[in-house]
Coordinates of C-alpha atoms in Angstrom, one line a residue:
Chain A
M1 CA 177.1 29.2 189.8
Q2 CA 174.8 26.2 190.2
Q3 CA 171.8 28.5 189.7
A4 CA 173.1 29.8 186.4
L5 CA 173.8 26.3 185.2
K6 CA 170.3 25.2 186.0
F7 CA 168.9 28.2 184.3
D8 CA 171.0 27.4 181.2
T9 CA 169.7 23.8 181.0
Y10 CA 166.2 25.0 181.6
Q11 CA 166.5 27.4 178.7
R12 CA 168.0 24.8 176.4
Q13 CA 165.2 22.4 177.3
R14 CA 162.6 25.0 176.6
R15 CA 164.1 25.8 173.2
R16 CA 164.2 22.1 172.4
T17 CA 160.5 21.5 173.2
Q18 CA 159.6 24.6 171.2
L19 CA 161.6 23.3 168.3
S20 CA 160.0 19.9 168.4
Q21 CA 156.5 21.5 168.7
T22 CA 157.2 23.6 165.6
V23 CA 158.4 20.5 163.7
T24 CA 155.4 18.5 164.7
Y25 CA 153.1 21.4 163.7
Y26 CA 154.6 21.6 160.2
V27 CA 154.6 17.8 159.7
V28 CA 150.9 17.7 160.5
V29 CA 150.0 20.8 158.4
I30 CA 152.0 19.6 155.4
A31 CA 150.7 16.1 155.6
L32 CA 147.1 17.4 155.6
A33 CA 147.9 19.7 152.7
I34 CA 149.1 16.7 150.7
V35 CA 145.9 14.8 151.4
M36 CA 143.8 17.8 150.4
L37 CA 145.7 18.5 147.2
Y38 CA 146.5 14.9 146.1
P39 CA 143.2 14.4 144.2
V40 CA 143.7 17.6 142.2
A41 CA 147.3 16.8 141.5
W42 CA 146.3 13.3 140.5
L43 CA 143.8 14.7 138.0
V44 CA 146.4 17.0 136.4
A45 CA 148.9 14.1 136.3
S46 CA 146.4 11.7 134.7
S47 CA 145.6 14.3 132.1
L48 CA 149.2 14.1 130.9
K49 CA 149.8 10.4 131.2
P50 CA 150.2 8.0 128.2
L51 CA 146.9 6.1 127.8
D52 CA 148.2 2.7 128.9
E53 CA 149.6 4.3 132.1
I54 CA 146.4 5.9 133.5
W55 CA 144.9 2.8 135.0
T56 CA 148.1 0.8 135.5
N57 CA 150.3 3.4 137.3
V58 CA 147.4 4.9 139.2
T59 CA 148.8 6.4 142.3
S60 CA 151.8 8.0 140.6
L61 CA 151.7 11.8 140.2
I62 CA 154.5 11.8 137.7
P63 CA 153.8 10.6 134.2
S64 CA 156.7 8.6 132.6
T65 CA 156.3 10.9 129.5
L66 CA 154.2 13.9 129.1
R67 CA 151.4 13.3 126.6
F68 CA 150.0 16.7 125.6
E69 CA 148.0 15.0 122.8
N70 CA 145.4 14.2 125.5
Y71 CA 144.5 17.9 125.4
A72 CA 144.2 18.1 121.6
E73 CA 142.1 14.9 121.5
G74 CA 139.9 16.1 124.3
W75 CA 139.5 19.6 122.7
S76 CA 138.0 18.0 119.6
G77 CA 135.0 17.1 121.7
F78 CA 132.3 14.7 120.8
G79 CA 129.3 14.5 118.5
G80 CA 131.0 16.8 116.1
I81 CA 131.2 19.7 118.6
T82 CA 134.5 20.9 120.0
F83 CA 135.1 22.2 123.4
E84 CA 135.6 25.6 121.9
T85 CA 131.8 25.8 121.7
F86 CA 131.3 24.5 125.3
F87 CA 133.8 27.0 126.7
R88 CA 132.3 29.9 124.7
N89 CA 128.8 28.9 126.1
S90 CA 130.1 28.8 129.6
F91 CA 131.8 32.2 129.3
I92 CA 128.5 33.7 128.0
H93 CA 126.6 32.0 130.8
A94 CA 129.0 33.0 133.6
G95 CA 130.2 36.3 132.1
V96 CA 126.9 37.9 131.1
G97 CA 125.1 36.4 134.1
T98 CA 127.7 37.8 136.5
L99 CA 127.5 41.2 134.8
F100 CA 123.7 41.3 135.2
T101 CA 123.8 40.1 138.8
V102 CA 126.4 42.5 140.0
V103 CA 125.1 45.6 138.3
S104 CA 121.5 45.0 139.5
S105 CA 122.6 44.0 143.0
A106 CA 124.6 47.3 143.4
I107 CA 121.6 49.4 142.2
V108 CA 119.1 47.6 144.5
A109 CA 121.5 47.7 147.4
Y110 CA 121.9 51.4 147.1
G111 CA 118.2 51.9 147.2
F112 CA 117.9 49.8 150.4
A113 CA 120.9 51.3 152.1
R114 CA 120.6 55.0 151.4
V115 CA 117.0 56.0 150.3
K116 CA 114.4 56.3 153.0
F117 CA 111.1 55.3 151.3
R118 CA 107.9 54.0 152.7
G119 CA 107.8 50.2 153.0
R120 CA 111.6 49.9 152.8
D121 CA 112.0 47.7 155.9
I122 CA 109.2 45.4 154.9
W123 CA 110.6 44.8 151.5
F124 CA 114.0 44.3 152.9
S125 CA 112.7 41.6 155.3
I126 CA 110.8 39.9 152.5
M127 CA 113.9 39.9 150.4
L128 CA 115.9 38.2 153.1
L129 CA 113.2 35.7 153.7
T130 CA 113.5 34.5 150.1
L131 CA 117.0 33.2 151.0
M132 CA 115.2 30.4 152.8
L133 CA 113.4 29.1 149.7
P134 CA 114.9 26.0 148.2
S135 CA 115.4 26.4 144.5
Q136 CA 113.4 23.2 144.0
I137 CA 110.2 25.1 144.8
L138 CA 110.8 27.5 142.0
M139 CA 112.4 25.2 139.5
I140 CA 109.3 23.4 138.3
P141 CA 106.9 26.4 137.8
Q142 CA 109.7 28.4 136.3
Y143 CA 110.4 25.6 133.8
I144 CA 106.7 25.6 132.9
I145 CA 106.6 29.4 132.4
F146 CA 109.8 29.4 130.3
N147 CA 108.5 26.5 128.3
E148 CA 105.3 28.5 127.6
L149 CA 107.5 31.5 126.6
D150 CA 109.4 29.2 124.2
W151 CA 112.7 30.0 126.0
I152 CA 113.9 26.4 126.4
N153 CA 117.2 25.9 124.5
T154 CA 118.1 29.5 124.8
F155 CA 120.2 31.3 127.5
L156 CA 117.3 33.5 128.4
P157 CA 116.0 31.4 131.4
L158 CA 119.5 31.4 132.8
L159 CA 120.2 35.1 132.3
I160 CA 117.0 37.1 132.5
P161 CA 116.1 36.2 136.1
R162 CA 119.5 37.5 137.1
L163 CA 118.6 41.0 136.1
G164 CA 116.8 41.1 139.5
G165 CA 120.1 40.8 141.3
D166 CA 121.1 38.2 143.9
V167 CA 119.8 38.5 147.5
F168 CA 123.1 37.4 149.0
F169 CA 125.0 40.0 147.2
I170 CA 122.4 42.7 147.7
F171 CA 122.6 42.1 151.4
M172 CA 126.4 42.1 151.3
I173 CA 126.6 45.4 149.4
V174 CA 124.0 47.0 151.7
Q175 CA 126.2 46.1 154.7
F176 CA 129.1 47.6 152.9
I177 CA 127.4 50.8 152.0
R178 CA 126.2 51.3 155.6
G179 CA 129.9 51.5 156.5
I180 CA 130.4 54.5 154.3
P181 CA 130.1 57.9 156.1
I182 CA 126.7 59.5 155.4
E183 CA 128.4 62.9 155.4
L184 CA 129.8 62.2 152.0
D185 CA 126.3 61.8 150.6
E186 CA 125.1 65.0 152.4
A187 CA 128.0 67.0 151.1
A188 CA 127.1 65.9 147.6
M189 CA 123.4 66.6 148.2
I190 CA 124.2 70.2 149.2
D191 CA 126.2 70.5 146.0
G192 CA 122.9 69.7 144.3
S193 CA 123.6 66.1 143.4
S194 CA 120.6 63.8 142.9
K195 CA 120.3 60.3 144.4
G196 CA 121.4 58.9 141.1
G197 CA 124.4 61.2 141.0
I198 CA 125.4 60.3 144.5
F199 CA 125.2 56.6 143.6
F200 CA 127.4 57.0 140.6
R201 CA 129.9 59.5 141.9
I202 CA 130.1 58.9 145.6
I203 CA 129.0 55.3 146.4
L204 CA 130.0 53.3 143.3
P205 CA 133.8 54.1 143.6
Q206 CA 133.7 53.1 147.3
I207 CA 132.0 49.8 146.9
V208 CA 134.4 48.4 144.3
P209 CA 135.9 45.7 146.7
A210 CA 132.4 44.5 147.5
L211 CA 131.5 44.3 143.8
V212 CA 134.7 42.4 143.1
T213 CA 133.9 39.9 145.8
A214 CA 130.3 39.5 144.5
A215 CA 131.6 39.1 140.9
I216 CA 134.0 36.4 141.8
F217 CA 131.4 34.4 143.7
S218 CA 128.9 34.9 141.0
F219 CA 131.3 33.7 138.3
Y220 CA 132.2 30.6 140.4
W221 CA 128.7 29.6 141.1
T222 CA 127.6 30.1 137.5
W223 CA 130.7 28.4 136.0
E224 CA 130.0 25.4 138.2
D225 CA 126.2 25.5 137.9
F226 CA 125.0 22.2 136.6
L227 CA 121.3 22.0 137.3
G228 CA 120.3 25.1 135.4
P229 CA 122.0 24.3 132.1
L230 CA 121.0 20.7 132.4
V231 CA 117.4 21.6 132.6
Y232 CA 117.2 24.4 130.0
L233 CA 119.9 23.6 127.5
Q234 CA 119.1 20.3 125.8
N235 CA 120.7 21.2 122.5
P236 CA 124.3 20.0 122.5
N237 CA 125.4 23.1 120.7
L238 CA 124.4 25.1 123.7
Y239 CA 125.9 22.9 126.4
T240 CA 128.1 24.6 129.0
V241 CA 131.3 22.9 130.0
A242 CA 129.7 21.3 133.0
V243 CA 126.9 19.7 131.1
A244 CA 129.3 18.7 128.3
L245 CA 131.7 17.0 130.6
R246 CA 128.9 15.0 132.1
A247 CA 127.6 14.0 128.7
Y248 CA 131.1 13.2 127.6
T249 CA 131.7 10.8 130.5
D250 CA 128.2 9.3 130.5
T251 CA 128.5 7.1 127.6
G252 CA 130.0 4.4 129.7
S253 CA 132.4 3.2 127.0
I254 CA 135.2 5.7 127.1
N255 CA 138.5 4.5 125.8
N256 CA 140.3 7.8 125.9
W257 CA 140.4 8.7 129.6
G258 CA 143.5 10.8 129.0
A259 CA 141.3 13.2 126.9
V260 CA 138.6 13.2 129.5
F261 CA 141.0 14.0 132.3
A262 CA 142.5 16.8 130.1
M263 CA 139.1 18.4 129.6
L264 CA 138.3 18.0 133.3
T265 CA 141.5 19.8 134.2
L266 CA 140.9 22.5 131.6
S267 CA 137.5 23.2 133.0
L268 CA 139.0 24.0 136.4
V269 CA 141.6 26.4 135.0
P270 CA 139.4 29.6 135.0
V271 CA 138.3 28.9 138.6
I272 CA 141.8 28.2 139.8
L273 CA 143.2 31.3 138.0
I274 CA 140.6 33.6 139.6
F275 CA 141.4 32.0 143.0
V276 CA 145.1 32.6 142.6
F277 CA 144.6 36.3 141.6
F278 CA 141.7 37.3 143.9
Q279 CA 142.2 35.0 146.9
R280 CA 142.1 37.9 149.3
Y281 CA 138.7 39.1 148.2
L282 CA 137.4 35.5 148.4
V283 CA 138.7 34.7 151.8
E284 CA 137.5 38.0 153.2
G285 CA 134.1 37.6 151.5
I286 CA 133.5 34.2 153.2
A287 CA 135.0 35.1 156.6
T288 CA 132.9 38.3 156.9
T289 CA 129.6 37.4 155.4
G290 CA 129.5 33.6 155.7
L291 CA 128.9 33.2 151.9
K292 CA 129.0 29.6 151.1
G293 CA 132.0 28.8 148.9
Chain B
M1 CA 83.5 71.5 179.7
T2 CA 86.6 73.7 179.5
E3 CA 89.5 73.0 177.3
P4 CA 92.9 72.8 179.1
A5 CA 94.5 76.2 178.9
A6 CA 97.6 74.9 177.2
A7 CA 95.6 73.7 174.3
I8 CA 94.4 77.2 173.4
P9 CA 96.9 78.4 170.9
G10 CA 98.5 81.7 171.5
P11 CA 100.0 83.7 168.6
E12 CA 103.4 82.2 169.0
R13 CA 101.9 78.7 169.1
V14 CA 100.1 79.4 165.8
Q15 CA 103.3 80.4 164.3
D16 CA 104.9 77.2 165.6
A17 CA 102.1 75.1 164.3
L18 CA 102.3 76.7 160.9
L19 CA 106.0 76.2 160.8
S20 CA 105.8 72.5 161.8
A21 CA 103.0 72.0 159.3
A22 CA 105.2 73.5 156.6
K23 CA 108.0 71.2 157.8
T24 CA 105.8 68.2 157.7
K25 CA 104.6 69.2 154.3
A26 CA 108.2 69.6 153.1
R27 CA 109.0 66.2 154.6
N28 CA 106.0 64.6 153.0
K29 CA 107.0 66.0 149.7
D30 CA 110.5 64.8 150.3
F31 CA 109.1 61.4 151.4
K32 CA 107.1 61.2 148.2
R33 CA 110.0 62.1 146.1
N34 CA 112.1 59.5 148.0
D35 CA 109.4 56.9 147.6
V36 CA 109.6 57.2 143.9
V37 CA 113.4 57.2 143.9
G38 CA 113.6 54.3 146.3
Y39 CA 111.2 52.1 144.4
M40 CA 113.1 53.0 141.2
F41 CA 116.3 51.8 142.7
I42 CA 114.9 48.5 144.1
S43 CA 112.7 47.9 141.0
P44 CA 115.1 45.3 139.5
W45 CA 114.7 43.1 142.5
L46 CA 111.0 43.9 143.0
I47 CA 110.1 43.0 139.4
G48 CA 112.3 39.9 139.6
F49 CA 110.7 38.9 142.9
F50 CA 107.2 39.0 141.5
A51 CA 108.1 37.4 138.1
F52 CA 110.5 34.7 139.2
S53 CA 109.5 34.0 142.8
M54 CA 106.0 35.1 143.8
I55 CA 104.2 33.9 140.7
P56 CA 106.2 30.6 140.5
I57 CA 105.4 30.0 144.2
A58 CA 101.7 30.4 143.6
I59 CA 101.9 28.1 140.6
S60 CA 104.0 25.6 142.5
L61 CA 101.4 25.5 145.3
Y62 CA 98.7 24.9 142.8
L63 CA 100.7 22.2 141.0
A64 CA 101.2 20.3 144.2
F65 CA 97.5 19.5 144.2
T66 CA 97.3 18.5 140.6
D67 CA 98.4 15.6 138.4
Y68 CA 100.4 17.9 136.2
H69 CA 102.2 16.4 133.3
L70 CA 104.2 18.7 131.1
L71 CA 102.9 17.2 127.9
R72 CA 99.3 16.4 128.9
G73 CA 98.6 19.3 131.3
G74 CA 97.0 18.8 134.7
E75 CA 93.9 18.1 136.7
W76 CA 93.1 18.8 140.3
I77 CA 93.6 15.7 142.5
G78 CA 93.6 17.2 146.0
L79 CA 96.0 15.5 148.4
A80 CA 96.6 12.5 146.2
N81 CA 100.3 13.5 145.5
F82 CA 101.0 13.6 149.3
D83 CA 99.1 10.4 149.9
R84 CA 101.2 8.7 147.2
M85 CA 104.4 10.2 148.6
F86 CA 103.8 8.9 152.2
N87 CA 101.8 5.8 151.6
S88 CA 102.7 4.1 148.3
D89 CA 105.9 5.4 146.9
I90 CA 108.7 3.1 148.3
R91 CA 111.4 5.0 146.5
Y92 CA 110.3 8.3 148.1
G93 CA 110.9 6.7 151.5
R94 CA 114.3 5.5 150.4
S95 CA 115.2 9.0 149.2
V96 CA 114.2 10.5 152.5
A97 CA 116.2 7.9 154.3
A98 CA 119.3 8.4 152.1
T99 CA 119.1 12.2 152.6
F100 CA 118.8 12.0 156.3
K101 CA 121.7 9.5 156.5
Y102 CA 123.8 11.9 154.5
V103 CA 122.9 15.0 156.4
L104 CA 123.3 13.4 159.8
V105 CA 126.8 12.1 159.0
A106 CA 128.2 14.6 156.5
V107 CA 127.2 17.8 158.3
P108 CA 128.7 17.1 161.7
L109 CA 131.8 15.5 160.2
R110 CA 132.4 18.5 158.0
L111 CA 131.9 20.9 160.9
I112 CA 134.3 19.0 163.2
F113 CA 136.9 19.0 160.5
A114 CA 136.4 22.6 159.7
L115 CA 136.8 23.6 163.4
A116 CA 139.8 21.3 164.0
V117 CA 141.7 22.7 161.0
A118 CA 140.7 26.3 161.9
M119 CA 142.2 25.7 165.3
L120 CA 145.3 24.4 163.7
L121 CA 145.6 27.4 161.4
N122 CA 144.8 30.0 164.1
T123 CA 148.5 30.7 164.8
K124 CA 151.0 33.3 163.8
R125 CA 153.5 30.6 162.5
R126 CA 155.1 31.3 159.2
G127 CA 153.3 30.1 156.1
V128 CA 149.8 29.5 157.6
Y129 CA 148.5 31.8 154.9
W130 CA 149.6 29.3 152.2
F131 CA 148.0 26.4 154.1
R132 CA 144.8 28.2 154.5
A133 CA 144.7 28.7 150.7
A134 CA 145.7 25.1 150.0
Y135 CA 142.9 23.7 152.2
Y136 CA 140.4 26.0 150.6
I137 CA 141.1 24.9 147.0
P138 CA 138.9 21.8 147.2
S139 CA 136.0 23.9 148.2
V140 CA 136.6 26.3 145.3
I141 CA 136.4 23.5 142.7
G142 CA 134.3 21.1 144.8
G143 CA 130.9 21.8 143.4
S144 CA 131.9 21.3 139.8
V145 CA 131.1 18.4 137.5
A146 CA 134.8 17.9 136.8
V147 CA 135.5 17.1 140.5
A148 CA 132.5 14.8 140.6
V149 CA 133.7 12.8 137.6
M150 CA 137.3 12.7 139.1
W151 CA 135.9 11.6 142.5
R152 CA 134.1 8.7 140.8
Q153 CA 137.3 7.5 139.2
L154 CA 139.3 7.9 142.4
F155 CA 137.0 5.3 144.0
G156 CA 137.2 2.9 141.0
G157 CA 134.1 4.1 139.1
D158 CA 135.0 2.3 135.9
G159 CA 135.3 -1.0 137.7
R160 CA 136.5 -3.2 134.8
V161 CA 139.8 -1.5 134.1
N162 CA 140.1 0.8 137.1
E163 CA 140.3 -0.4 140.7
G164 CA 140.6 3.1 142.0
V165 CA 143.4 5.0 143.6
V166 CA 141.7 4.8 147.0
N167 CA 141.6 1.0 146.8
T168 CA 145.3 1.0 145.8
L169 CA 146.2 3.2 148.7
L170 CA 144.1 1.2 151.1
G171 CA 145.9 -1.9 149.8
F172 CA 149.2 -0.4 150.9
V173 CA 148.0 -0.6 154.5
G174 CA 146.5 -4.0 154.0
I175 CA 142.8 -3.2 153.6
E176 CA 141.0 -5.3 151.0
R177 CA 139.7 -3.8 147.8
L178 CA 136.2 -2.4 148.3
N179 CA 133.6 -2.3 145.6
W180 CA 132.5 1.3 146.5
F181 CA 129.7 1.7 144.0
G182 CA 128.4 -1.8 144.1
N183 CA 127.6 -1.9 147.8
P184 CA 124.7 0.2 149.3
D185 CA 126.7 0.7 152.5
T186 CA 129.8 2.1 150.9
A187 CA 128.5 4.2 148.0
I188 CA 127.1 6.9 150.3
W189 CA 130.5 7.2 151.9
T190 CA 132.1 8.4 148.7
L191 CA 129.7 11.3 148.8
I192 CA 130.2 12.0 152.5
L193 CA 134.0 12.0 152.0
L194 CA 133.6 14.4 149.2
A195 CA 131.6 16.7 151.5
V196 CA 134.2 16.4 154.2
W197 CA 137.0 17.1 151.8
Q198 CA 135.4 20.5 151.1
F199 CA 135.4 21.9 154.6
G200 CA 136.9 25.2 153.3
S201 CA 134.2 27.7 153.7
P202 CA 133.0 26.7 157.2
M203 CA 136.7 26.6 158.1
L204 CA 137.2 30.2 157.1
I205 CA 134.2 31.3 159.0
F206 CA 135.5 29.5 162.1
L207 CA 138.9 31.1 161.6
A208 CA 137.3 34.6 161.6
G209 CA 135.4 33.7 164.7
L210 CA 138.5 32.4 166.5
R211 CA 140.2 35.7 165.9
Q212 CA 137.5 37.4 167.9
V213 CA 138.2 35.5 171.1
P214 CA 140.1 37.9 173.4
A215 CA 143.6 36.8 174.1
E216 CA 143.2 37.9 177.7
Y217 CA 140.8 35.0 178.3
Y218 CA 143.5 32.5 177.4
E219 CA 146.1 34.3 179.5
A220 CA 143.7 34.2 182.5
A221 CA 143.1 30.5 181.9
S222 CA 146.9 29.9 181.7
I223 CA 147.4 31.6 185.0
D224 CA 144.7 29.4 186.5
G225 CA 146.7 26.5 185.3
A226 CA 144.4 25.3 182.5
T227 CA 145.6 22.7 180.0
A228 CA 145.2 23.3 176.3
W229 CA 142.2 20.9 176.2
Q230 CA 140.6 22.8 179.1
K231 CA 141.1 26.1 177.4
F232 CA 139.4 24.7 174.3
L233 CA 136.5 23.3 176.2
R234 CA 136.0 26.2 178.6
V235 CA 137.1 29.3 176.6
T236 CA 137.1 28.6 172.9
L237 CA 134.1 26.4 172.5
P238 CA 131.5 28.5 174.5
L239 CA 132.7 31.7 172.8
I240 CA 132.3 30.4 169.3
T241 CA 128.9 28.7 169.7
P242 CA 127.2 31.5 167.7
I243 CA 129.5 30.7 164.8
I244 CA 129.1 26.9 165.2
F245 CA 125.3 27.6 165.1
F246 CA 125.6 29.7 162.0
N247 CA 127.7 27.1 160.2
F248 CA 125.4 24.4 161.3
I249 CA 122.3 26.0 159.8
M250 CA 124.0 26.8 156.5
Q251 CA 125.4 23.3 156.2
L252 CA 122.1 21.7 157.2
I253 CA 120.2 23.6 154.5
S254 CA 122.7 22.9 151.8
G255 CA 123.0 19.3 152.9
F256 CA 119.3 18.7 152.3
R257 CA 119.7 20.1 148.7
V258 CA 122.7 18.2 147.5
F259 CA 122.3 17.2 143.9
T260 CA 125.2 17.5 141.4
Q261 CA 127.5 15.1 143.3
A262 CA 124.9 12.4 143.6
F263 CA 123.7 12.8 140.1
V264 CA 127.2 12.5 138.6
I265 CA 129.0 10.1 141.0
T266 CA 126.5 7.5 142.0
A267 CA 123.3 8.4 140.1
G268 CA 121.3 7.3 143.1
N269 CA 122.7 3.7 142.9
P270 CA 123.0 1.1 144.2
L271 CA 119.5 0.1 145.4
D272 CA 118.6 3.8 145.8
S273 CA 121.1 4.1 148.7
T274 CA 122.2 7.5 147.4
L275 CA 118.9 8.6 145.8
F276 CA 118.9 12.0 147.6
Y277 CA 115.8 14.1 147.8
A278 CA 116.8 16.7 145.2
L279 CA 117.9 14.0 142.8
Y280 CA 114.7 12.0 143.1
L281 CA 112.7 15.3 142.7
Y282 CA 114.6 16.1 139.5
R283 CA 114.0 12.7 138.1
R284 CA 110.2 12.9 138.8
A285 CA 110.0 16.3 137.2
F286 CA 112.3 16.1 134.2
N287 CA 112.6 12.4 133.4
D288 CA 109.1 11.3 134.2
F289 CA 107.6 14.8 133.6
Q290 CA 105.4 14.3 136.7
M291 CA 105.6 17.9 137.6
G292 CA 102.7 18.0 140.0
Y293 CA 104.2 15.2 142.0
A294 CA 107.6 16.9 142.0
A295 CA 106.0 20.2 143.1
A296 CA 104.4 18.4 146.0
M297 CA 107.8 16.9 146.8
A298 CA 109.4 20.4 146.7
W299 CA 106.9 21.7 149.2
V300 CA 107.6 18.9 151.6
L301 CA 111.3 19.7 151.2
L302 CA 110.6 23.3 152.2
L303 CA 108.6 22.1 155.2
L304 CA 111.4 19.7 156.2
I305 CA 114.1 22.4 156.0
A306 CA 111.9 24.9 157.8
F307 CA 111.2 22.4 160.5
F308 CA 114.8 21.5 161.1
T309 CA 115.8 25.1 161.0
F310 CA 113.1 26.0 163.5
I311 CA 114.1 23.1 165.8
S312 CA 117.7 24.2 165.6
F313 CA 116.8 27.8 166.6
R314 CA 114.6 26.6 169.5
T315 CA 117.3 24.3 170.9
S316 CA 120.0 26.9 170.3
R317 CA 119.1 28.9 173.4
Y318 CA 120.4 26.0 175.5
W319 CA 123.8 25.8 173.9
V320 CA 124.5 29.0 172.0
Y321 CA 126.2 31.5 174.2
Y322 CA 125.9 35.2 173.3
E323 CA 128.0 37.7 175.1
T324 CA 125.5 40.2 176.3
K325 CA 126.3 43.9 176.7
E326 CA 125.6 44.0 180.4
S327 CA 128.3 41.5 181.4

């Protein structure tokens, strides 16, 4: 009888410590989530606040009234150019650039992963070594070359180099292809398929997840890329959103911070949307390959 | 001199030899065809490599020894750029100091945070998936100009009308208002905090690594009566040293190259306390058009990164633990 009672209190106690552990866990995790997301929420809230409230009611995340005019005023841009132009430029830069990068990377990756040719291992090592190069080494001579070619103030310096693919993605896709059974290739070869045919009919459908991951990262990095457009696009009509935002806020005498915050928020929308829809690919891409995010 | 008997070909050996010669020939033909096909497939990268890496590197090396000005052209000046960098350019020294300070503080802090949060999320509790996503969001948007502009305002960037949310929040706990961007000691902390806030990608890599640690090890440690802290020190930490090392190298390299945040948030001010290497290099190249000097700076940056990576690899054998196959 006594034994049973003891056991009962023991169980109750255990359950209680378990419960308190769970509660502590969620308190910590939620508190941290608030700290992490507060700045983003603050930005969105500020973009909707009435102008006199932005710097007076600073910590609040809830505007007293929603002022959507901030978005209309921000969209009208500056210097006679609306944000429609900047967003279009950014979509060209990130969209076309991503297309070039992913298509080339897939083709090159197939060559390295499935064709045995002389010098393959050497070229592969050389390619991986280029990952170490800081972009600063290439930036200045590339600028001089593109300047000689008269490519400044066009998208060409930002797009043409990407036809060579991206080493990170080539490596990632190579690893992915190596995981596909070689028997599939051999069966197709017996059926008389060429290497090109195998690539299109056998490999390409299988590596779609890797291509999606590469496309997402490529789009992110290009959308957020600042240095490239800053250097090559000096004509405001060609500004991408990133360069435009910085020019917009650089005047030092902004009265309409509501409009600025509205455009800052809007510039994050494509990135956040992709994150929401393709989170799984992103998280797996980072966890398995160590791609910087 | 007699040949060894085995080397004299009998009829069947001749046949073998012919057969193998035919095979080699076929293989060679195959090889040649594959050579063409292989190089066709990798040609996009190969052409890009020569056009946009090899040739620029050669030019860059040449530029480093010239006084190249975009508008005037250049002349060979030998080591004068490097002499100027190390002996007479005070701002260069300041930019190196600022970069080292940033790397030395931001990289370890970021890794510690990433590991701590990964440990926190390495559980089967309900909802961890959502927290993982929430903590990763700052890293997704973190490199953008939008976040940089926002960050500046959070710390009271526009000082006349805006004291900054951070100052207001600090005021609640009784800490006096800080002039973040006016003081050389505090400005760099706004950038370090931004880096720490974006611990998402090292966190995900740590999380993947933590999943690899066999559960039996923890069970064994529990039976031996190990506390949670002991389990962390004796089981978790040694087993994930390869991942710590990988994250460290990646963060180190990107830390040396930080640009956008400093350009937008502090612009190198005050008193060059946040004039990071990449920012100073950009200014020399594209504001002053001193491209020879900037190219020389870029080569020193490459050597710096290579040196620290090399040192990290050399010291890694003393603390990185690889589970070998024989154990």
